[in-house]
CSV table of C-alpha atoms in Angstrom, one decimal:
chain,number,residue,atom,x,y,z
A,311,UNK,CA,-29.8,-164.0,38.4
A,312,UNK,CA,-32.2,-166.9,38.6
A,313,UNK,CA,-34.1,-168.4,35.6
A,314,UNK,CA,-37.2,-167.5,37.4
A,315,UNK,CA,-36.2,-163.6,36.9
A,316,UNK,CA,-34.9,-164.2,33.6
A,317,UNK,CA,-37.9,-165.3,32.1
A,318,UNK,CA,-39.1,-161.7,32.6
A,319,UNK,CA,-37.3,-160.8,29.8
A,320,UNK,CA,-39.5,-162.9,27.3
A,321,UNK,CA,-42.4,-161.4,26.0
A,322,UNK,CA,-44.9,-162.1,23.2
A,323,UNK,CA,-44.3,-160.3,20.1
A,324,UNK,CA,-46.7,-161.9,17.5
A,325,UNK,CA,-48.8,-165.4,17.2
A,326,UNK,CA,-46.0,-167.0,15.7
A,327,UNK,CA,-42.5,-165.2,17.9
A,328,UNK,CA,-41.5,-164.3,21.5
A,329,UNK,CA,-38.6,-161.7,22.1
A,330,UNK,CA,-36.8,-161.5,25.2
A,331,UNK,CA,-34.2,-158.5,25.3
A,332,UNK,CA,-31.9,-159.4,28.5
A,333,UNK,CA,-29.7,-156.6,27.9
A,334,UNK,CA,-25.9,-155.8,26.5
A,335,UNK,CA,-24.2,-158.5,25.1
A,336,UNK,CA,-22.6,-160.2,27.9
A,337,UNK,CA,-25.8,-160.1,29.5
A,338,UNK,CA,-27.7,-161.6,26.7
A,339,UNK,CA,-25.1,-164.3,26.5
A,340,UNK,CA,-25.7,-165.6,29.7
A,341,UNK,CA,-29.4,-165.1,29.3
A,342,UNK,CA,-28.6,-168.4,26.5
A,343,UNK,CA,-26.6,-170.0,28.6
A,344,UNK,CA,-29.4,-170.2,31.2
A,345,UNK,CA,-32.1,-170.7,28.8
A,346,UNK,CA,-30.1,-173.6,27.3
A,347,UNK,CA,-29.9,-175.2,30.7
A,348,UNK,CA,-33.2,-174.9,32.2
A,349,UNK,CA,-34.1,-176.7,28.9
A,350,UNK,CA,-31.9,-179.4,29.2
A,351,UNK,CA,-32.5,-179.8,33.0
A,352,UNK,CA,-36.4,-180.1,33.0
A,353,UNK,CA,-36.2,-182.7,29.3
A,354,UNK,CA,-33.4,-184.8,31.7
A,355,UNK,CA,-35.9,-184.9,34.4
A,356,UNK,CA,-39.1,-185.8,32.4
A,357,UNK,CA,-37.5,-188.2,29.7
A,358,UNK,CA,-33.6,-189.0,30.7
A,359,UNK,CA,-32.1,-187.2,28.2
A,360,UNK,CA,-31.7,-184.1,25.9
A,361,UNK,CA,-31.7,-183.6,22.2
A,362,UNK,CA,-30.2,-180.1,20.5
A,363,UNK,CA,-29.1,-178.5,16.9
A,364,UNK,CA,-26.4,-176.8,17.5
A,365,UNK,CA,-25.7,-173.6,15.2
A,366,UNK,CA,-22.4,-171.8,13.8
A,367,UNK,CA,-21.7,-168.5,14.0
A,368,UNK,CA,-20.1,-166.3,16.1
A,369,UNK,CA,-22.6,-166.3,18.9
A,370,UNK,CA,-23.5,-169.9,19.4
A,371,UNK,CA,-19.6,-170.1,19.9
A,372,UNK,CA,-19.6,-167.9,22.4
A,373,UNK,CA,-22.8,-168.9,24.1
A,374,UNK,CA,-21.0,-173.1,24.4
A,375,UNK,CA,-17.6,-171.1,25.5
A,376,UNK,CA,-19.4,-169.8,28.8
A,377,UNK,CA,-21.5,-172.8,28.9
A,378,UNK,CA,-18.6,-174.8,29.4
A,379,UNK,CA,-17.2,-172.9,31.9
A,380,UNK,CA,-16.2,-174.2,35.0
A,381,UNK,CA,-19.5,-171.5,36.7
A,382,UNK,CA,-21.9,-173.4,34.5
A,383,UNK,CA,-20.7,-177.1,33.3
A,384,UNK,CA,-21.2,-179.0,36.4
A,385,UNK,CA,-24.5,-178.2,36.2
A,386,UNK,CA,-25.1,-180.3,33.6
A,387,UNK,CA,-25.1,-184.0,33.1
A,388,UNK,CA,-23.1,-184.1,29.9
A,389,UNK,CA,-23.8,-187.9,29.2
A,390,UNK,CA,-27.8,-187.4,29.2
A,391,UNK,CA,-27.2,-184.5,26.0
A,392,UNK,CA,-27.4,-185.4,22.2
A,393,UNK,CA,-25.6,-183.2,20.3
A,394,UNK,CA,-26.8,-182.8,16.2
A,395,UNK,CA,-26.0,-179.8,14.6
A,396,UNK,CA,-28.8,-177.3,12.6
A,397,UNK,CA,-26.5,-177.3,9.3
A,398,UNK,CA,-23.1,-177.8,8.3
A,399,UNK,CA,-20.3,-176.5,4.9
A,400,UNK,CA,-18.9,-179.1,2.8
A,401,UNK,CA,-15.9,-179.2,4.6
A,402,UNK,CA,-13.7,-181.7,6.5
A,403,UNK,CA,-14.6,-182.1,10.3
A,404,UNK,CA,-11.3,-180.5,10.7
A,405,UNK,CA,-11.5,-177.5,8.6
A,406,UNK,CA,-11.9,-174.0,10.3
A,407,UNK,CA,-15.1,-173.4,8.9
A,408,UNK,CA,-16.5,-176.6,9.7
A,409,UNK,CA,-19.4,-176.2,12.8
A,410,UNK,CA,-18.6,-179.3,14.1
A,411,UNK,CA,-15.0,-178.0,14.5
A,412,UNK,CA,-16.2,-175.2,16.6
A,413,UNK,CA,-17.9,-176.5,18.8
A,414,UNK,CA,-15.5,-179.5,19.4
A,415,UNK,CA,-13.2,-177.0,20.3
A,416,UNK,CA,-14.5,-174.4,22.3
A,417,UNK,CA,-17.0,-176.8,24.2
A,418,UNK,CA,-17.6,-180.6,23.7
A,419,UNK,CA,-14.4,-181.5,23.7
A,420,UNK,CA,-13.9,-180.0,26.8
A,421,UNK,CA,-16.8,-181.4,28.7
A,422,UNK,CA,-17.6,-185.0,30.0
A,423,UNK,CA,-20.0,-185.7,26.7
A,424,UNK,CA,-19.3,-189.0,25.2
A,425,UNK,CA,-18.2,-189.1,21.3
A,426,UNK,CA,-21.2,-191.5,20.7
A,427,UNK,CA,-23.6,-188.5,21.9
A,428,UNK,CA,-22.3,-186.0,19.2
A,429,UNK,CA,-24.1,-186.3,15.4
A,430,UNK,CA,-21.7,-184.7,13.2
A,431,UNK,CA,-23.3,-184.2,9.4
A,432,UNK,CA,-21.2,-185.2,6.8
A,433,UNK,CA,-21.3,-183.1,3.8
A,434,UNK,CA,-17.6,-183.3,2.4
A,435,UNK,CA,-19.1,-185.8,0.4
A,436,UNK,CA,-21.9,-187.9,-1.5
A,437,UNK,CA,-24.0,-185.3,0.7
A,438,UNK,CA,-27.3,-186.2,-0.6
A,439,UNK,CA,-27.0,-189.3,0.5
A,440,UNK,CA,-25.3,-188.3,3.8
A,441,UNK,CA,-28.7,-186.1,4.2
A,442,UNK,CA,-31.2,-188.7,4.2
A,443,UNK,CA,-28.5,-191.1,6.2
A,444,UNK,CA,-28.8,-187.8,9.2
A,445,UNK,CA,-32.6,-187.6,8.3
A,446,UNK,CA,-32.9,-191.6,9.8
A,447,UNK,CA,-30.5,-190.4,12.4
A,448,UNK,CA,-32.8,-187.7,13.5
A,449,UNK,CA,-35.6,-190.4,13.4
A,450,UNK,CA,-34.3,-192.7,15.6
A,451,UNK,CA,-33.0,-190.7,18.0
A,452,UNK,CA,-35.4,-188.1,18.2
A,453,UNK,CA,-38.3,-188.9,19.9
A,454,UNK,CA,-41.4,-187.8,17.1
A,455,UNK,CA,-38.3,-185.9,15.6
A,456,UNK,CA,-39.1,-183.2,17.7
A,457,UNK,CA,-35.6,-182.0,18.9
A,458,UNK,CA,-36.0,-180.1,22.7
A,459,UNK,CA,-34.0,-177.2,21.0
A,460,UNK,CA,-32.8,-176.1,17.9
A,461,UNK,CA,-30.5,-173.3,18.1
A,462,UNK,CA,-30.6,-170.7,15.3
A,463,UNK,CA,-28.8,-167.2,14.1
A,464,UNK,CA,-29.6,-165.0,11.2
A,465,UNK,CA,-27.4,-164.3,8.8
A,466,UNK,CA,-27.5,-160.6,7.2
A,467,UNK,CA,-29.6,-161.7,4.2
A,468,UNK,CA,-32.3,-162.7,6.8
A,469,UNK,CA,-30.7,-166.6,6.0
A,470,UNK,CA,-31.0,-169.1,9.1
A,471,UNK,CA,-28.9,-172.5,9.4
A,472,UNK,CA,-28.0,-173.1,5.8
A,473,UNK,CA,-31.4,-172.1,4.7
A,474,UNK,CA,-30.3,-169.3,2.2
A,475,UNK,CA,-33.1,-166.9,0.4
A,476,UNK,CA,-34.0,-168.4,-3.0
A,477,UNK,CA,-32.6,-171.8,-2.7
A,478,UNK,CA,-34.4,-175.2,-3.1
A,479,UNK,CA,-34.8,-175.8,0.8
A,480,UNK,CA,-36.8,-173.3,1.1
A,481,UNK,CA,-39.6,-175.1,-0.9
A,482,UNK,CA,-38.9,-178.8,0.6
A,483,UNK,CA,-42.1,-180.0,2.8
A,484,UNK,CA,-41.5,-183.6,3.0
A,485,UNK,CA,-37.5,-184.1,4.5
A,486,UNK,CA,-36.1,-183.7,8.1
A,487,UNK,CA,-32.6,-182.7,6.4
A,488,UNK,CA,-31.8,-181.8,2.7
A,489,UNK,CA,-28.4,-181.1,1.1
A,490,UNK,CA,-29.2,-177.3,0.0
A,491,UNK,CA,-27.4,-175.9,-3.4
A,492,UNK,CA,-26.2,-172.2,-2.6
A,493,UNK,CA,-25.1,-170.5,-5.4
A,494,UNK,CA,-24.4,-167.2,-3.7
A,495,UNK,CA,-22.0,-169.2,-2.0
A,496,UNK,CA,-20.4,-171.1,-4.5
A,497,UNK,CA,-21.7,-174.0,-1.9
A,498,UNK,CA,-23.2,-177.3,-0.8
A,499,UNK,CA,-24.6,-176.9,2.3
A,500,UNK,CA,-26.3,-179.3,4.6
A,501,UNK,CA,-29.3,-178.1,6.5
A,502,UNK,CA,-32.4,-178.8,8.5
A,503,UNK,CA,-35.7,-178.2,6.8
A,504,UNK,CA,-38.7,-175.6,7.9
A,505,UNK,CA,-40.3,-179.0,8.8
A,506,UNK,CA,-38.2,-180.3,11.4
A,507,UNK,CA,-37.0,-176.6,12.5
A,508,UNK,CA,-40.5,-175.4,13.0
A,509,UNK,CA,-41.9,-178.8,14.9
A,510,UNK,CA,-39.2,-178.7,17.9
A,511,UNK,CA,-40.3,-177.8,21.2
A,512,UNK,CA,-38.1,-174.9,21.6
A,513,UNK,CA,-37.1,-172.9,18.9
A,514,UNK,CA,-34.1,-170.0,19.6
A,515,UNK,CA,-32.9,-167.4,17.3
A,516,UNK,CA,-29.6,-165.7,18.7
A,517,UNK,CA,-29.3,-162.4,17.1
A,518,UNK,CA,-26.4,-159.8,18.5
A,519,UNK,CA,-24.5,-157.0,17.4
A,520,UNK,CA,-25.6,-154.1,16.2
A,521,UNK,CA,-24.9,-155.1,12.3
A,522,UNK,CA,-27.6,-157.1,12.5
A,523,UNK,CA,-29.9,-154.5,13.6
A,524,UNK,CA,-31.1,-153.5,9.7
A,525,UNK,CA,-32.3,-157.0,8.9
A,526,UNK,CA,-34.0,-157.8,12.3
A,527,UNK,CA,-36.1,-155.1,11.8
A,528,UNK,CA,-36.5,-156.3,8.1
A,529,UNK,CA,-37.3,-159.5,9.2
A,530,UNK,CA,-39.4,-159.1,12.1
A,531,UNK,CA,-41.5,-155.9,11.7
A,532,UNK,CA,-41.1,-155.5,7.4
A,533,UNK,CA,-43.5,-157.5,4.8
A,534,UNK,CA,-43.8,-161.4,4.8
A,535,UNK,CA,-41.5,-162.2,1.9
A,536,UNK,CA,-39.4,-165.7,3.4
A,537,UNK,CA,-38.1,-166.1,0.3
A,538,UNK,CA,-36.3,-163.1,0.8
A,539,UNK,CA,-35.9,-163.5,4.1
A,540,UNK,CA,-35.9,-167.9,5.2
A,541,UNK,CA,-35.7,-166.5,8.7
A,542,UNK,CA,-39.3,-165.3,8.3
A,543,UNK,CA,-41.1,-168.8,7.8
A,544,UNK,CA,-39.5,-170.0,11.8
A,545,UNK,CA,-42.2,-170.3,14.3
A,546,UNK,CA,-45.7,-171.2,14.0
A,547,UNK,CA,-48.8,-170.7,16.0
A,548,UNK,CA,-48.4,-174.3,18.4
A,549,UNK,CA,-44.3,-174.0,18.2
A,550,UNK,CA,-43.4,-170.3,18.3
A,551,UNK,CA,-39.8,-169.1,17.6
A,552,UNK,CA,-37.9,-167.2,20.9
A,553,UNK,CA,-36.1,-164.4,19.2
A,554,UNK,CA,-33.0,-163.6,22.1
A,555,UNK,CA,-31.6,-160.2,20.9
A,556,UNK,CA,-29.2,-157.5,22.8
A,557,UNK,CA,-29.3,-154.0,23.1
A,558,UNK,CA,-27.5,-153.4,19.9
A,559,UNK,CA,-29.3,-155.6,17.8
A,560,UNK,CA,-32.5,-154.1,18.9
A,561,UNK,CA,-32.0,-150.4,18.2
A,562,UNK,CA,-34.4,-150.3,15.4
A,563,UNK,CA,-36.9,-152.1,16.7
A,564,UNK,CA,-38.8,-149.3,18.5
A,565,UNK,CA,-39.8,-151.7,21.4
């Protein structure tokens, strides 16, 4: 299907979110996949090059798995893309749960993107510092620090990248990237802020499965409370947040 008659899937939900519902999962999948590379086709064309957050989770791993498949990577010119990533655990870049790790391994290893182009945060230690040391990264590199696309899921307490409900992040106005305290983690985690989240020009929440159908419908269609629910506070009236949700995920939604 082209990207023309995918964008028929996108509609407007509310002043601050658009939904597009492409259909079962492997369908939504490649939904992202194209979404990700009309993006980074028309940035390469109008500035030379591509900036994107990257997320964890088990989505986003499966969306850079078919994205680096041999039907979609020549598309791409690998060498024009700057890879940062949305958050990161304190863990070593070659720990399992690192998201670094994962996506090294199921994509940018693979693919012709050179090491110089991939932002890794570093949160194993003296993370504060390592925060505002990714914050002048972002500044430099980032053009208005305005990333072309930040990728984002939802965890099932309505969390998104490591911005967990009730921790200090969630009140930060002033940083690009803050090391985040999450106690119901037993965690340091690394994260961007609301600020630089909600300024990108393409914002994209990948949300699949039906387990996460309860808190989509808490989180889109229940009472403002982003304290409760971070996710909540993405998108704003000039930089709305694309919700991409499949069938499952959806079943509650009443749409």
């Amino acid at each position: 299907m082209s990207f023309t008659n995918w964008l028929k899937c996108i509609k407007s939900f509310d002043a601050r979110r658009d939904l597009a519902l492409p259909g079962n999962y492997d369908q939504t999948i490649e939904f992202c996949v194209e979404y990700f590379i009309e993006q980074a086709r028309v940035s390469v064309i109008e500035k030379g090059f591509f900036t994107v957050a990257l997320s964890g989770g088990s989505t986003p791993k499966s969306i850079l798995k078919l994205l680096s498949s041999d039907q979609y990577s020549k598309r791409l010119e690998w060498d024009k893309i700057l890879f940062f990533f949305g958050d990161e655990r304190s863990v070593a870049p070659d720990n399992a749960d690192s998201n670094y790790k994962m996506a090294m391994d199921c994509a940018l290893s693979k693919l012709e993107v050179p090491q110089k182009n991939i932002f890794r945060m570093v949160v194993e230690s003296d993370a504060e510092n390592n925060a505002e040391a990714y914050e002048k990264l972002i500044e430099e590199k980032v053009p208005n620090n305005q990333f072309d696309l930040i990728m984002l899921g939802m965890g099932d307490d309505g969390h998104t990248a490591s911005l967990f409900p009730h921790t200090s992040a969630l009140e930060v106005s002033n940083r690009l990237v803050v090391a985040n305290e999450v106690p119901q983690k037993q965690t340091l985690r690394m994260t961007l802020t609301y600020t630089c989240i909600n300024q990108a020009h393409n914002i994209c929440f990948f949300v699949l499965g039906e387990n996460k159908a309860t808190t989509l419908k808490e989180v889109l269609k229940g009472p403002y409370l982003p304290l409760e629910h971070p996710s909540q506070k993405i998108g704003t009236n000039t930089h709305k947040a694309l919700w991409i949700i499949d069938q499952s995920a959806a079943t509650q939604l009443e749409l």
